[in-house]
XYZ file of C-alpha atoms in Angstrom:
530
model
C 0.838 -23.262 -33.938
C -1.642 -20.870 -35.711
C -3.453 -21.041 -38.963
C -2.651 -19.014 -42.129
C -6.171 -17.941 -42.985
C -7.282 -16.040 -46.151
C -9.188 -13.176 -44.817
C -11.960 -11.519 -46.882
C -12.548 -7.844 -47.301
C -15.388 -6.365 -45.139
C -17.593 -5.943 -48.215
C -17.143 -9.543 -49.139
C -18.452 -11.262 -46.047
C -18.830 -15.011 -46.328
C -21.079 -17.344 -44.258
C -19.638 -19.549 -41.656
C -21.176 -22.984 -41.919
C -21.627 -25.706 -39.271
C -21.304 -28.793 -41.537
C -21.546 -31.685 -39.119
C -21.673 -32.742 -35.417
C -20.269 -35.905 -33.991
C -21.568 -36.363 -30.457
C -19.614 -39.103 -28.731
C -21.162 -38.762 -25.261
C -22.800 -35.440 -24.115
C -25.762 -35.314 -21.796
C -28.397 -37.679 -22.885
C -27.097 -37.990 -26.428
C -24.614 -40.857 -27.244
C -22.819 -41.726 -30.477
C -24.904 -39.427 -32.724
C -23.803 -37.741 -35.982
C -25.805 -34.821 -37.352
C -25.317 -33.171 -40.792
C -26.460 -29.569 -41.498
C -27.080 -27.738 -44.719
C -25.905 -24.150 -45.378
C -29.501 -22.661 -45.315
C -32.298 -23.356 -42.856
C -32.179 -26.440 -40.628
C -35.027 -27.468 -38.449
C -34.102 -29.642 -35.508
C -37.368 -31.250 -34.521
C -38.121 -33.256 -31.438
C -40.475 -33.481 -28.442
C -39.681 -31.943 -25.133
C -36.674 -33.650 -23.386
C -35.563 -35.110 -26.755
C -32.134 -33.363 -26.553
C -32.616 -30.087 -28.566
C -31.042 -27.984 -25.817
C -28.289 -30.500 -25.345
C -27.317 -30.074 -29.017
C -27.497 -26.192 -28.586
C -25.071 -26.545 -25.583
C -22.903 -29.052 -27.509
C -22.242 -26.576 -30.359
C -21.382 -23.805 -27.854
C -19.053 -26.104 -25.992
C -17.200 -27.305 -29.145
C -16.606 -23.721 -30.251
C -15.695 -22.226 -26.861
C -14.947 -25.059 -24.557
C -16.637 -26.230 -21.456
C -14.950 -24.880 -18.323
C -15.587 -26.593 -14.975
C -16.493 -24.588 -11.866
C -14.840 -25.170 -8.598
C -16.237 -25.933 -5.032
C -19.881 -25.911 -4.488
C -20.602 -24.181 -7.866
C -19.237 -27.329 -9.640
C -22.378 -29.324 -8.610
C -24.753 -27.398 -10.859
C -22.585 -26.027 -13.609
C -22.841 -26.860 -17.304
C -19.966 -29.273 -17.120
C -21.628 -31.448 -14.463
C -25.095 -31.070 -15.907
C -24.007 -32.684 -19.258
C -21.343 -35.095 -17.865
C -22.430 -38.626 -18.857
C -23.057 -41.139 -16.104
C -21.389 -43.905 -18.135
C -18.343 -43.890 -20.365
C -17.141 -40.516 -19.091
C -13.829 -41.052 -21.076
C -15.832 -40.415 -24.255
C -17.359 -37.081 -22.893
C -17.085 -34.735 -25.942
C -17.103 -35.023 -29.712
C -16.322 -33.127 -32.915
C -17.703 -30.408 -35.000
C -16.951 -29.701 -38.687
C -17.208 -26.004 -39.819
C -16.411 -23.974 -42.898
C -14.807 -20.696 -41.953
C -13.021 -18.189 -44.269
C -13.592 -20.696 -47.118
C -11.570 -23.347 -45.284
C -12.723 -26.542 -43.761
C -11.987 -27.305 -40.124
C -12.705 -30.117 -37.705
C -12.667 -29.245 -33.968
C -12.373 -32.096 -31.581
C -12.681 -31.865 -27.766
C -12.556 -34.266 -24.907
C -14.063 -32.973 -21.649
C -13.088 -35.844 -19.453
C -12.118 -34.457 -16.039
C -8.494 -35.606 -16.004
C -7.890 -35.607 -19.784
C -9.392 -32.280 -21.020
C -8.021 -31.699 -24.529
C -8.968 -30.088 -27.820
C -7.471 -29.790 -31.297
C -8.223 -28.049 -34.572
C -7.476 -29.758 -37.841
C -7.456 -27.780 -41.085
C -8.661 -30.299 -43.629
C -7.388 -28.121 -46.559
C -3.846 -27.370 -45.354
C -3.577 -30.484 -43.208
C -2.441 -28.321 -40.229
C -3.130 -29.433 -36.687
C -3.153 -27.084 -33.682
C -4.428 -26.954 -30.110
C -7.976 -25.621 -29.682
C -6.787 -22.886 -27.379
C -8.378 -19.423 -27.206
C -5.861 -17.783 -29.631
C -6.345 -20.475 -32.385
C -10.073 -20.587 -31.965
C -10.298 -16.720 -32.300
C -8.389 -17.057 -35.520
C -10.859 -19.688 -36.735
C -13.977 -17.815 -35.560
C -12.945 -14.371 -36.656
C -12.507 -13.111 -33.095
C -16.135 -13.835 -32.183
C -15.993 -14.240 -28.380
C -18.095 -16.403 -26.191
C -19.794 -13.228 -24.923
C -20.682 -12.041 -28.373
C -21.963 -15.445 -29.314
C -24.210 -15.679 -26.227
C -25.604 -12.194 -26.776
C -26.225 -12.252 -30.542
C -26.533 -15.336 -32.820
C -27.307 -17.879 -30.050
C -30.807 -17.214 -28.931
C -32.827 -19.143 -26.392
C -36.583 -19.065 -25.628
C -37.776 -16.341 -23.215
C -40.566 -18.457 -21.688
C -39.258 -17.961 -18.155
C -39.006 -14.236 -18.551
C -42.016 -11.983 -17.531
C -43.159 -9.050 -19.626
C -41.687 -6.519 -17.289
C -38.431 -8.451 -17.028
C -38.244 -8.496 -20.841
C -38.573 -4.725 -20.878
C -35.608 -4.521 -18.425
C -33.702 -7.111 -20.445
C -34.061 -4.962 -23.694
C -33.203 -1.753 -22.048
C -30.183 -3.303 -20.149
C -29.041 -4.905 -23.468
C -28.899 -1.459 -25.086
C -27.227 0.145 -21.991
C -24.546 -2.541 -21.749
C -24.036 -2.910 -25.454
C -20.295 -2.780 -26.228
C -18.670 -2.700 -29.616
C -16.756 -0.266 -31.718
C -17.981 -1.330 -35.254
C -14.299 -1.590 -36.206
C -12.373 -4.706 -35.102
C -9.095 -2.904 -35.711
C -9.938 -0.422 -32.976
C -10.031 -2.040 -29.543
C -10.474 0.994 -27.329
C -11.878 -1.034 -24.463
C -8.656 -3.162 -24.348
C -6.544 -0.117 -24.725
C -8.334 1.611 -21.837
C -8.081 -1.555 -19.766
C -4.305 -1.723 -20.453
C -3.943 1.952 -19.457
C -5.851 1.333 -16.282
C -3.556 -1.576 -15.367
C -0.560 0.493 -16.097
C -1.935 3.323 -14.105
C -2.724 0.973 -11.281
C 0.936 -0.091 -11.222
C 2.083 3.513 -11.023
C -0.518 4.308 -8.324
C 0.693 1.354 -6.303
C 4.342 2.570 -6.686
C 3.369 6.075 -5.702
C 1.410 4.822 -2.760
C 4.272 2.599 -1.721
C 6.763 5.505 -2.058
C 4.405 7.754 -0.049
C 4.145 5.249 2.678
C 7.876 4.903 2.777
C 8.264 8.619 2.911
C 5.626 8.875 5.697
C 7.424 6.109 7.565
C 10.773 7.956 7.223
C 9.173 11.280 8.326
C 7.637 9.553 11.280
C 11.059 8.097 12.138
C 12.689 11.562 11.826
C 9.865 13.134 13.844
C 10.353 10.494 16.574
C 14.151 11.094 16.583
C 13.563 14.871 16.799
C 11.224 14.385 19.770
C 13.677 12.103 21.386
C 16.669 14.481 20.902
C 14.587 17.442 21.963
C 13.880 15.619 25.168
C 17.565 14.971 25.635
C 18.391 18.683 25.090
C 15.779 19.803 27.633
C 17.195 17.304 30.106
C 20.809 18.471 29.603
C 19.708 22.078 29.874
C 17.912 21.201 33.054
C 20.988 19.633 34.530
C 23.122 22.589 33.433
C 20.662 24.895 35.102
C 20.835 22.963 38.330
C 24.623 23.052 38.148
C 24.602 26.847 37.506
C 22.245 27.361 40.541
C 24.643 25.280 42.672
C 27.551 27.245 41.311
C 25.847 30.401 42.393
C 25.147 29.057 45.844
C 28.860 28.058 46.256
C 30.065 31.269 44.665
C 31.562 29.377 41.790
C 30.001 31.280 39.016
C 32.363 33.738 37.153
C 31.327 37.418 37.872
C 30.225 36.819 41.320
C 32.206 37.067 44.684
C 34.297 33.917 44.347
C 34.263 31.317 47.065
C 37.974 30.836 46.664
C 38.574 34.432 47.631
C 36.380 34.066 50.666
C 38.187 30.929 51.760
C 41.614 32.574 50.982
C 40.614 35.471 53.134
C 39.685 33.192 56.042
C 42.971 31.478 55.644
C 44.894 34.672 55.827
C 42.981 35.679 58.987
C 43.660 32.286 60.676
C 47.359 32.419 59.551
C 47.599 35.991 61.141
C 46.125 34.786 64.394
C 48.398 31.773 64.401
C 51.410 33.952 63.667
C 50.322 36.407 66.410
C 50.137 33.577 68.911
C 53.603 32.429 67.907
C 54.915 35.985 68.225
C 53.321 36.213 71.766
C 55.094 33.061 72.662
C 58.454 34.201 71.380
C 58.065 37.543 73.018
C 57.067 36.064 76.312
C 60.087 33.601 76.119
C 62.428 36.475 75.330
C 61.144 38.728 78.069
C 61.177 35.951 80.641
C 64.713 35.047 79.757
C 65.775 38.781 79.868
C 64.183 39.208 83.214
C 65.713 36.177 84.714
C 69.067 37.055 83.312
C 68.960 40.688 84.414
C 67.530 39.957 87.904
C 66.316 43.469 88.156
C 62.707 42.423 88.674
C 63.327 39.530 90.968
C 65.977 41.188 92.868
C 67.766 37.834 92.973
C 64.852 36.425 94.826
C 63.983 32.791 94.029
C 60.303 33.432 94.520
C 60.592 36.311 92.061
C 62.198 34.134 89.535
C 59.580 31.480 89.896
C 56.867 34.065 89.458
C 58.544 35.189 86.200
C 58.981 31.663 85.127
C 55.354 30.893 85.902
C 54.056 33.924 84.003
C 56.299 33.086 81.114
C 55.133 29.466 81.021
C 51.523 30.671 81.189
C 52.019 32.814 78.145
C 53.822 30.032 76.375
C 51.001 27.449 77.188
C 48.400 29.997 76.106
C 50.204 30.903 72.952
C 50.868 27.159 72.186
C 47.231 26.380 72.617
C 46.212 29.342 70.466
C 48.781 28.254 67.888
C 47.529 24.688 67.861
C 43.994 25.945 67.587
C 44.760 28.286 64.747
C 46.941 25.661 63.101
C 44.060 23.182 63.022
C 41.787 25.870 61.809
C 44.305 26.771 59.043
C 44.558 23.141 58.088
C 40.832 22.948 57.934
C 40.535 26.092 55.975
C 43.106 24.933 53.488
C 41.342 21.555 53.127
C 38.098 23.326 52.471
C 39.783 25.496 49.831
C 41.376 22.424 48.198
C 37.929 20.576 48.209
C 36.122 23.764 46.891
C 38.670 24.031 44.068
C 38.165 20.379 43.203
C 34.485 20.753 43.242
C 34.776 23.850 41.162
C 36.975 22.049 38.628
C 34.596 19.108 38.488
C 31.639 21.367 38.131
C 33.276 23.302 35.349
C 34.128 20.064 33.631
C 30.553 18.796 34.056
C 29.113 22.123 32.726
C 31.557 22.024 29.766
C 30.734 18.386 29.005
C 26.969 19.067 29.308
C 27.312 22.160 27.079
C 29.302 20.107 24.482
C 26.673 17.356 24.533
C 23.890 19.989 24.281
C 25.595 21.582 21.272
C 25.995 18.189 19.553
C 22.332 17.341 20.350
C 21.172 20.790 18.900
C 23.305 20.287 15.752
C 21.722 16.791 15.277
C 18.306 18.295 15.824
C 18.868 21.029 13.261
C 20.075 18.400 10.708
C 16.894 16.402 11.321
C 14.767 19.507 10.902
C 16.487 20.154 7.610
C 15.931 16.551 6.465
C 12.198 16.788 7.473
C 11.833 20.034 5.556
C 13.465 18.400 2.417
C 10.898 15.567 2.669
C 8.061 18.107 2.854
C 9.444 20.140 -0.142
C 9.915 16.939 -2.171
C 6.297 15.944 -1.326
C 5.086 19.166 -2.997
C 6.948 18.330 -6.192
C 5.329 15.982 -8.699
C 7.053 12.578 -8.679
C 7.915 10.620 -11.712
C 5.007 8.193 -10.956
C 2.638 11.067 -10.525
C 3.668 12.577 -13.860
C 3.089 9.149 -15.451
C -0.334 8.892 -13.825
C -1.309 12.339 -15.071
C -0.182 11.333 -18.617
C -2.283 8.036 -18.335
C -5.320 9.977 -17.075
C -5.038 12.294 -20.058
C -4.701 9.284 -22.409
C -7.709 7.582 -20.737
C -9.805 10.789 -20.900
C -8.933 11.087 -24.671
C -9.863 7.383 -25.198
C -13.093 7.908 -23.274
C -14.007 10.839 -25.484
C -13.056 8.844 -28.578
C -14.930 5.811 -27.319
C -18.006 7.906 -26.644
C -17.969 9.193 -30.162
C -17.499 5.736 -31.659
C -20.060 4.292 -29.200
C -22.497 6.974 -30.365
C -22.035 6.146 -34.001
C -22.187 2.317 -33.362
C -25.273 2.751 -31.092
C -26.877 4.731 -33.893
C -25.919 2.008 -36.329
C -27.297 -0.637 -33.956
C -30.595 1.258 -33.598
C -30.919 1.864 -37.271
C -30.399 -1.833 -38.244
C -32.608 -2.950 -35.359
C -35.391 -0.603 -36.677
C -34.915 -1.953 -40.215
C -35.173 -5.560 -39.120
C -38.220 -4.859 -36.917
C -39.986 -3.095 -39.776
C -39.397 -6.049 -42.028
C -40.545 -8.725 -39.571
C -43.602 -6.638 -38.559
C -44.563 -5.805 -42.247
C -43.837 -2.067 -41.623
C -46.183 -1.861 -38.489
C -43.249 -0.705 -36.357
C -40.974 1.521 -38.314
C -38.392 2.632 -35.731
C -36.858 1.838 -32.422
C -36.383 4.930 -30.257
C -33.981 5.004 -27.166
C -33.600 7.991 -24.865
C -30.524 9.042 -22.869
C -31.637 6.718 -20.010
C -31.992 3.766 -22.502
C -35.750 3.693 -22.157
C -37.108 2.221 -25.323
C -40.127 2.977 -27.410
C -41.253 2.255 -30.971
C -42.546 4.556 -33.571
C -45.705 2.997 -35.156
C -47.593 4.947 -37.853
C -46.681 8.341 -36.499
C -47.336 7.388 -32.872
C -44.709 6.756 -30.140
C -45.516 3.704 -27.986
C -43.493 2.854 -24.840
C -42.104 -0.623 -24.607
C -44.218 -1.378 -21.586
C -47.425 -0.905 -23.520
C -46.526 -3.385 -26.284
C -47.703 -6.937 -26.399
C -45.396 -9.778 -25.367
C -45.206 -10.987 -28.885
C -44.012 -7.581 -30.131
C -41.394 -7.303 -27.338
C -40.002 -10.666 -28.457
C -39.838 -9.479 -32.013
C -37.831 -6.333 -30.830
C -35.553 -8.663 -28.777
C -35.019 -10.874 -31.849
C -34.245 -7.880 -34.100
C -31.862 -6.331 -31.638
C -29.841 -9.499 -31.300
C -29.753 -10.100 -35.047
C -28.609 -6.491 -35.612
C -25.910 -6.727 -32.982
C -24.690 -9.980 -34.481
C -24.315 -8.366 -37.841
C -22.199 -5.524 -36.283
C -20.066 -7.626 -33.990
C -19.516 -10.633 -36.315
C -17.760 -8.609 -38.928
C -15.394 -11.072 -40.585
C -18.214 -13.381 -41.741
C -21.830 -14.150 -41.004
C -22.136 -16.493 -38.078
C -24.766 -19.266 -38.043
C -27.938 -18.206 -36.238
C -28.915 -20.842 -33.648
C -32.424 -20.556 -32.322
C -33.484 -22.853 -29.480
C -37.315 -22.904 -29.119
C -37.503 -19.207 -29.752
C -40.934 -18.962 -31.349
C -43.065 -20.501 -28.614
C -44.890 -17.125 -28.043
C -45.140 -16.158 -31.679
C -48.488 -16.270 -33.514
C -48.520 -17.661 -37.125
C -48.354 -14.214 -38.648
C -45.265 -13.203 -36.675
C -43.650 -16.676 -37.202
C -44.154 -16.298 -40.974
C -42.612 -12.923 -41.114
C -39.436 -13.991 -39.200
C -39.082 -17.212 -41.242
C -39.245 -15.130 -44.503
C -36.651 -12.726 -43.100
C -34.327 -15.554 -42.163
C -34.584 -17.125 -45.586
C -33.892 -13.689 -47.261
C -30.776 -13.306 -45.254
C -29.179 -16.303 -46.978
C -27.160 -17.513 -44.030
C -27.157 -20.763 -42.103
C -29.995 -21.104 -39.559
C -30.462 -23.873 -37.067
C -33.971 -23.856 -35.525
C -34.740 -26.156 -32.500
C -38.431 -26.724 -31.996
C -40.945 -29.108 -30.528
C -43.728 -27.782 -32.758
C -44.446 -28.658 -36.396
C -45.571 -25.111 -37.180
C -42.178 -23.951 -38.411
C -41.993 -26.839 -40.856
C -45.602 -26.383 -42.039
C -45.139 -22.724 -42.745
C -41.808 -23.419 -44.638
C -43.498 -26.056 -46.640
C -46.458 -23.856 -47.392
C -44.191 -20.936 -48.414
C -41.992 -23.393 -50.457
C -38.901 -22.224 -48.456
C -36.184 -24.920 -48.726
C -34.931 -26.359 -45.356
C -33.365 -29.499 -43.981
C -35.337 -31.392 -41.434
C -33.518 -33.279 -38.682
C -35.517 -35.570 -36.439
C -34.307 -36.332 -32.952
C-alpha cells in the first residue's frame, strides 16, 4: 500500500522535519524520547554519551538496519547496537514531516521479528516500511545520497593527504543528473542487463553451432576413413582380379582354362580313337587271317599288340579324363570366385558411392553453418542496437554530467566563499579531478591548504551535493561532531550560514563552543542534553 502524497513544484521546496525520536532500546540508549525543532538543534553530551548512537538511530529508522551474514555479522552495525538485555524492544519510532504531511515510522530490529511500518497521521493510512514506500515518503533520497550529503561525521581519523584524496574521489565518483525525471544510470543499467541476456543467448547459440560443426567434422572424418578403407579393399580386389585374369579387357582366365579343357578333351578323344582303331584293326586281322596265316602264335601276337594299344589308350583316356575333370572343376571354381569377386566389387562400389554421397551432404551442411556464421544473427542485431542506445545514453549522460558537475562546482564555490567570508572565491577541478581553489587571484592546490580549510571545502561540497540530489524538499542536515578541527572564526561562519539556510539542523557535539557562539550571535536554537 502506497501513500498519496501532494508533491510540490521544484521552485517551492519545503523542509523535511524530524519532529521526534522514541528510542525503545538501541545501543546504550533505553526508553528515551527526544523532540526537535524545525531550526537548529544542538545535541550536547560528553564523549560516550550516545551522540553517535542517536545519529545511527536516525539513519536506521529512515533506511533500515540490515544484518550482515557470516563473520561480517560480528562487527556490523546491527550487532554493534544490539542491546544486551530486552532485545525484543530493539528499535523505536521517528516522527517526521515530509511533503507537508506528518508520518510516524516504527521499526523493530529483533532478529526473528524484523518489521517496520509507516503511519500517515493526516490520512490515517498504514503501510509497510519497505523500500518503495520509504522512497515515496523521503522523496527518493536513497541511503547512498543520505550518507554522502546531509549526514556528515567528523573527519578526525582522516589524515590531511587522505582528505585530499577523499575530496577528489568525491568529485570523480559524483553521480547525479540534476533531474529526477531522467534516470540515465538506471536506463543504461537496464540496457546492459538486456544486452547481457542477448550476449548470453548469442554465446549459447555459438557454442551450439560450434558443437554441431564439431559433430559434423567428426562424422566427415569418420566417413572419409570408411571411404578410404573401401577404396583400399577395392584396390586389393582389383589387383587380385588382374593376377587371376578376371579384370575385363585383359586375357580372361576363363578363356585360358577353356583352352586347356579343349586340349585335354582332344587328347582324351585321341586316346579313345586309338583304342577303337586298335580294336578294329585287331579284329580285322584276326578275322581275315592274312597276317597270322592261321597260326595260333600269330593270332596271339595280334591280340597282344591290340591289348597293349587298348591298355595304353585306356590309361591315357583315364589320365586325360581325370585332367579334364580337374580342368572343369578349376573353371567352375574360377567362375565362382569371379562371380563372388564381381559381387564384392559391386557391393564395395555401392557402399563407397553411398559414403561419398553422405560425405558430400555433410560438406554442404558444414558450409551452410559457415555461411550462416557470417550473417548477423537476430541476437547480434539486438546487441548492435543496444550498443548504439548505450552509446547515445553515454553521450547524453556525459553532457548532463558536465552540466550537473558544473552546477555542483558553482554551488560549492558559492558556499565556500560564504563560509570563508570571501577568502576562497572558487573551487577549480581539472580533467583528472585534481582540486584547487582561487583565492584573491591566486590558484592554490588542495595539498597546500590547511586542514581547517580542507574541512570547509568538504563541508561545502557535501552541502552543495545535498541541495542538488535532494530535489523534492530540503533534507535535515545531521552533523556528528563535525567541527572539532574548526577554529572559532570558521565555526562562526558555518553556523551563520546554516542559520541563513532556514532548514533543520541537528548538531551533535561534546563542546560548548557551538552553543556559546549561537548565544552570543543571538541565533535561536534548541538545546538537548544527553
